């Protein structure tokens, strides 16, 4: 076990082998990407050589982790963070033979249908996945039977009615995209596209969230106070894994309508041209 005990956790033995300076320098969100990735992969059957989409990879630490720990080929896709910078990070980690960074929008992915064996999304899916049509879009890129797994910040239970007082100072409009594991299960199950393997909440996830904030952003007093006051009543980490069943037809993804020759017509009854 390393002498530097920062970010060391018995719950995450793989992640604990990575240098804390590297983990902190490559932070791109409100969760420790390696902890959350390790948690998610316990529910994914990843094998060497599989093609995996790391959707919303941020600074690609999760992509590097997937390659090093499981020997999979990873397409590291993100809209906000530089693919060029991620390429340098990937080279420095010695995994450029199996991690391929791309700059792309999650709603405009440049892949062929059935290209991936699995899809993973770490602490990013709520930004686009609450769209009722998004799962239909994403599912086309994974082979039938292939898993799609998401994990990251969420809710232990849905907020019903007004916000709890202890969350008001921290809560902003964009946080309404956070949901519970039960909400995500229902969101996917109703489509019939996925067979759900699991939907759950990380035990003491609020504490891991708090530990990460204290390490990566100790001056973030508002969020830290919210987590300390909440103590897992609402806030935590959620995980959902489903497999594309292949039986439910996917709706066509329409990006344009075929042009037709415009013919002028009378605007009002009685008009004569």
Coordinates of C-alpha atoms in Angstrom, one line a residue:
X1 CA 0.0 0.0 0.0
X2 CA 1.4 3.5 -0.9
X3 CA 2.9 5.6 1.9
X4 CA 0.8 8.6 0.8
X5 CA -2.6 7.8 2.2
X6 CA -4.6 10.5 0.4
X7 CA -7.5 8.9 -1.5
X8 CA -6.7 5.4 -0.3
X9 CA -9.8 3.3 0.4
X10 CA -10.2 -0.3 1.2
X11 CA -13.4 -0.2 -0.8
X12 CA -11.5 0.8 -4.0
X13 CA -8.3 -1.3 -4.0
X14 CA -7.6 -0.7 -7.8
X15 CA -8.1 3.1 -7.5
X16 CA -5.9 3.3 -4.4
X17 CA -2.8 2.3 -6.5
X18 CA -3.0 5.5 -8.5
X19 CA -1.0 8.5 -7.3
X20 CA -3.2 11.1 -5.6
X21 CA -1.5 14.0 -7.4
X22 CA -2.4 12.4 -10.7
X23 CA -6.0 11.7 -9.7
X24 CA -6.5 15.3 -8.4
X25 CA -4.8 16.9 -11.3
X26 CA -7.1 15.1 -13.7
X27 CA -10.3 15.8 -11.9
X28 CA -13.1 16.9 -14.1
X29 CA -16.2 16.7 -12.0
X30 CA -17.8 16.4 -8.6
X31 CA -16.8 12.7 -8.1
X32 CA -13.6 10.8 -7.9
X33 CA -13.7 9.3 -11.4
X34 CA -11.6 6.3 -10.4
X35 CA -13.7 5.4 -7.4
X36 CA -16.9 5.6 -9.4
X37 CA -15.4 3.7 -12.4
X38 CA -14.2 0.9 -10.1
X39 CA -17.7 0.7 -8.5
X40 CA -19.4 0.6 -11.9
X41 CA -17.0 -2.1 -13.3
X42 CA -17.9 -4.5 -10.6
X43 CA -21.2 -4.8 -12.4
X44 CA -19.8 -4.9 -16.0
X45 CA -18.3 -8.0 -17.5
X46 CA -15.3 -6.4 -19.2
X47 CA -12.8 -8.6 -21.0
X48 CA -9.5 -7.8 -22.8
X49 CA -10.0 -6.6 -26.3
X50 CA -13.6 -5.4 -25.9
X51 CA -14.4 -2.1 -27.5
X52 CA -15.8 0.3 -24.8
X53 CA -17.2 3.8 -25.2
X54 CA -16.3 6.0 -22.3
X55 CA -19.0 8.7 -22.8
X56 CA -18.3 12.1 -21.3
X57 CA -14.9 11.0 -20.2
X58 CA -13.7 14.4 -19.0
X59 CA -9.9 14.4 -18.7
X60 CA -9.9 10.7 -19.6
X61 CA -8.7 9.3 -16.2
X62 CA -11.6 6.8 -16.3
X63 CA -10.5 5.8 -19.8
X64 CA -6.9 5.2 -18.8
X65 CA -8.2 3.2 -15.8
X66 CA -10.4 1.0 -17.9
X67 CA -7.5 0.3 -20.3
X68 CA -4.9 -0.4 -17.6
X69 CA -7.2 -2.5 -15.3
X70 CA -9.2 -4.5 -17.9
X71 CA -7.2 -4.4 -21.1
X72 CA -10.2 -3.1 -23.1
X73 CA -10.0 -0.7 -26.0
X74 CA -11.5 2.6 -25.0
X75 CA -12.9 5.5 -27.1
X76 CA -12.7 8.5 -24.8
X77 CA -15.4 10.9 -25.9
X78 CA -16.0 14.3 -24.4
X79 CA -17.4 17.7 -25.5
X80 CA -16.0 20.0 -22.9
X81 CA -12.4 18.8 -22.5
X82 CA -9.6 18.9 -25.1
X83 CA -9.0 15.7 -27.0
X84 CA -5.5 17.0 -27.7
X85 CA -4.8 17.4 -24.0
X86 CA -6.3 14.0 -23.3
X87 CA -4.1 12.4 -26.0
X88 CA -1.0 13.7 -24.1
X89 CA -2.3 12.4 -20.8
X90 CA -3.0 9.0 -22.5
X91 CA 0.5 8.9 -23.9
X92 CA 2.1 9.8 -20.5
X93 CA 0.1 6.9 -19.0
X94 CA 1.5 4.6 -21.7
X95 CA -1.9 3.5 -23.0
X96 CA -2.0 5.2 -26.4
X97 CA -2.3 1.8 -28.0
X98 CA -5.7 1.3 -26.5
X99 CA -7.3 4.6 -25.6
X100 CA -8.5 6.9 -28.4
X101 CA -9.7 10.4 -27.5
X102 CA -12.4 12.2 -29.5
X103 CA -14.0 15.6 -29.2
X104 CA -17.7 14.9 -29.8
X105 CA -21.2 15.7 -28.5
X106 CA -23.0 12.8 -26.8
X107 CA -25.9 13.6 -29.1
X108 CA -23.8 13.4 -32.3
X109 CA -21.6 10.4 -31.9
X110 CA -19.4 9.5 -35.0
X111 CA -19.7 5.7 -34.7
X112 CA -21.3 2.9 -36.7
X113 CA -24.3 0.9 -35.2
X114 CA -23.3 -2.0 -33.0
X115 CA -19.7 -0.8 -32.9
X116 CA -19.2 -1.2 -29.1
X117 CA -19.2 -4.2 -26.8
X118 CA -20.0 -1.9 -23.8
X119 CA -20.7 1.7 -22.9
X120 CA -19.7 3.3 -19.6
X121 CA -20.6 6.8 -18.5
X122 CA -19.0 8.2 -15.4
X123 CA -20.6 11.2 -13.6
X124 CA -21.9 12.7 -16.9
X125 CA -25.1 10.9 -18.0
X126 CA -27.6 13.3 -16.2
X127 CA -26.4 16.1 -18.5
X128 CA -28.0 14.5 -21.5
X129 CA -29.6 11.2 -20.5
X130 CA -32.7 12.5 -18.9
X131 CA -34.0 13.2 -22.5
X132 CA -36.8 10.7 -23.1
X133 CA -35.3 9.9 -26.6
X134 CA -31.6 9.6 -25.6
X135 CA -31.5 5.9 -24.7
X136 CA -33.0 5.0 -28.1
X137 CA -30.2 7.0 -29.7
X138 CA -27.4 5.6 -27.6
X139 CA -28.4 2.0 -27.7
X140 CA -27.8 1.7 -31.4
X141 CA -24.0 2.0 -30.8
X142 CA -23.8 -1.1 -28.5
X143 CA -24.2 -4.6 -29.7
X144 CA -27.3 -6.5 -28.7
X145 CA -26.6 -8.1 -25.3
X146 CA -23.9 -5.5 -24.6
X147 CA -24.0 -3.6 -21.3
X148 CA -24.6 0.2 -20.8
X149 CA -23.6 1.3 -17.4
X150 CA -23.8 4.8 -15.8
X151 CA -22.6 5.9 -12.3
X152 CA -22.1 9.2 -10.5
X153 CA -23.6 11.8 -8.4
X154 CA -27.4 11.5 -7.8
X155 CA -30.1 11.2 -5.3
X156 CA -30.9 8.6 -2.8
X157 CA -34.6 9.5 -3.2
X158 CA -36.4 12.0 -5.4
X159 CA -37.1 15.5 -4.1
X160 CA -40.8 15.8 -3.7
X161 CA -42.3 19.3 -3.4
X162 CA -39.9 22.0 -2.3
X163 CA -36.2 21.7 -1.7
X164 CA -35.1 20.7 1.8
X165 CA -33.8 23.8 3.6
X166 CA -30.3 22.3 4.1
X167 CA -29.9 22.0 0.3
X168 CA -31.2 25.5 -0.8
X169 CA -27.9 27.4 -0.5
X170 CA -26.1 24.8 -2.7
X171 CA -28.8 23.8 -5.2
X172 CA -28.8 25.5 -8.6
X173 CA -31.2 24.9 -11.6
X174 CA -28.8 22.5 -13.3
X175 CA -29.0 20.1 -10.3
X176 CA -32.6 19.2 -11.2
X177 CA -31.0 16.7 -13.6
X178 CA -29.9 14.6 -10.6
X179 CA -32.1 11.6 -9.9
X180 CA -32.3 8.4 -7.9
X181 CA -31.4 4.9 -9.0
X182 CA -35.2 4.0 -9.0
X183 CA -35.9 7.0 -11.2
X184 CA -33.2 5.9 -13.7
X185 CA -34.5 2.3 -13.7
X186 CA -38.0 3.4 -14.5
X187 CA -36.7 5.8 -17.2
X188 CA -34.9 3.0 -19.0
X189 CA -37.3 0.1 -18.3
X190 CA -40.4 1.8 -19.8
X191 CA -38.6 1.9 -23.2
X192 CA -38.2 -1.9 -23.4
X193 CA -34.7 -1.2 -24.9
X194 CA -32.8 -2.4 -21.9
X195 CA -32.9 -5.4 -19.6
X196 CA -31.9 -3.9 -16.3
X197 CA -29.2 -5.8 -14.4
X198 CA -29.1 -3.5 -11.4
X199 CA -30.0 0.0 -10.1
X200 CA -28.6 0.9 -6.7
X201 CA -27.0 3.5 -4.5
X202 CA -23.4 3.3 -3.2
X203 CA -23.4 2.5 0.6
X204 CA -22.2 5.7 2.4
X205 CA -21.9 7.3 -1.0
X206 CA -22.5 10.7 0.5
X207 CA -19.4 10.2 2.6
X208 CA -17.3 9.3 -0.4
X209 CA -18.7 12.5 -2.1
X210 CA -17.7 14.5 0.9
X211 CA -14.2 12.9 1.1
X212 CA -13.6 13.8 -2.5
X213 CA -14.8 17.4 -2.1
X214 CA -12.5 17.9 0.9
X215 CA -9.6 16.6 -1.2
X216 CA -10.2 18.3 -4.5
X217 CA -12.0 21.5 -3.6
X218 CA -11.5 22.2 0.2
X219 CA -12.7 25.8 -0.4
X220 CA -16.0 24.7 -1.8
X221 CA -17.7 25.5 1.5
X222 CA -21.3 25.6 0.1
X223 CA -21.2 22.0 -1.2
X224 CA -19.3 20.6 1.7
X225 CA -21.8 22.1 4.1
X226 CA -24.7 20.7 2.1
X227 CA -23.2 17.2 2.2
X228 CA -22.4 17.4 5.9
X229 CA -26.0 18.5 6.7
X230 CA -27.6 16.0 4.3
X231 CA -25.6 12.9 5.5
X232 CA -27.1 10.7 2.8
X233 CA -30.7 11.8 3.2
X234 CA -30.9 12.9 -0.4
X235 CA -27.3 13.0 -1.8
X236 CA -25.2 10.1 -2.9
X237 CA -23.8 8.1 -5.8
X238 CA -26.1 6.0 -8.0
X239 CA -25.4 3.3 -10.5
X240 CA -27.5 1.7 -13.3
X241 CA -26.5 -1.2 -15.6
X242 CA -28.7 -2.5 -18.4
X243 CA -28.1 -4.7 -21.5
X244 CA -29.5 -3.9 -24.9
X245 CA -32.0 -6.8 -25.4
X246 CA -32.0 -6.5 -29.2
X247 CA -35.7 -7.4 -29.4
X248 CA -37.1 -3.8 -29.2
X249 CA -36.9 -2.0 -32.5
X250 CA -35.1 1.3 -32.3
X251 CA -36.6 4.4 -33.8
X252 CA -34.7 6.0 -36.7
X253 CA -32.5 8.8 -35.6
X254 CA -33.6 11.7 -37.9
X255 CA -31.1 14.5 -38.4
X256 CA -32.6 16.0 -41.5
X257 CA -35.7 15.9 -43.7
X258 CA -35.4 15.3 -47.4
X259 CA -35.8 18.6 -49.2
X260 CA -38.8 19.1 -51.6
X261 CA -39.4 21.7 -54.3
X262 CA -41.4 24.6 -52.8
X263 CA -44.6 25.4 -54.6
X264 CA -46.4 28.6 -53.7
X265 CA -50.0 28.1 -52.7
X266 CA -52.8 30.5 -51.8
X267 CA -52.5 31.7 -48.2
X268 CA -56.1 32.5 -47.5
X269 CA -59.4 31.2 -48.9
X270 CA -60.5 33.4 -51.8
X271 CA -56.9 34.3 -52.7
X272 CA -56.3 33.8 -56.4
X273 CA -52.9 33.7 -58.0

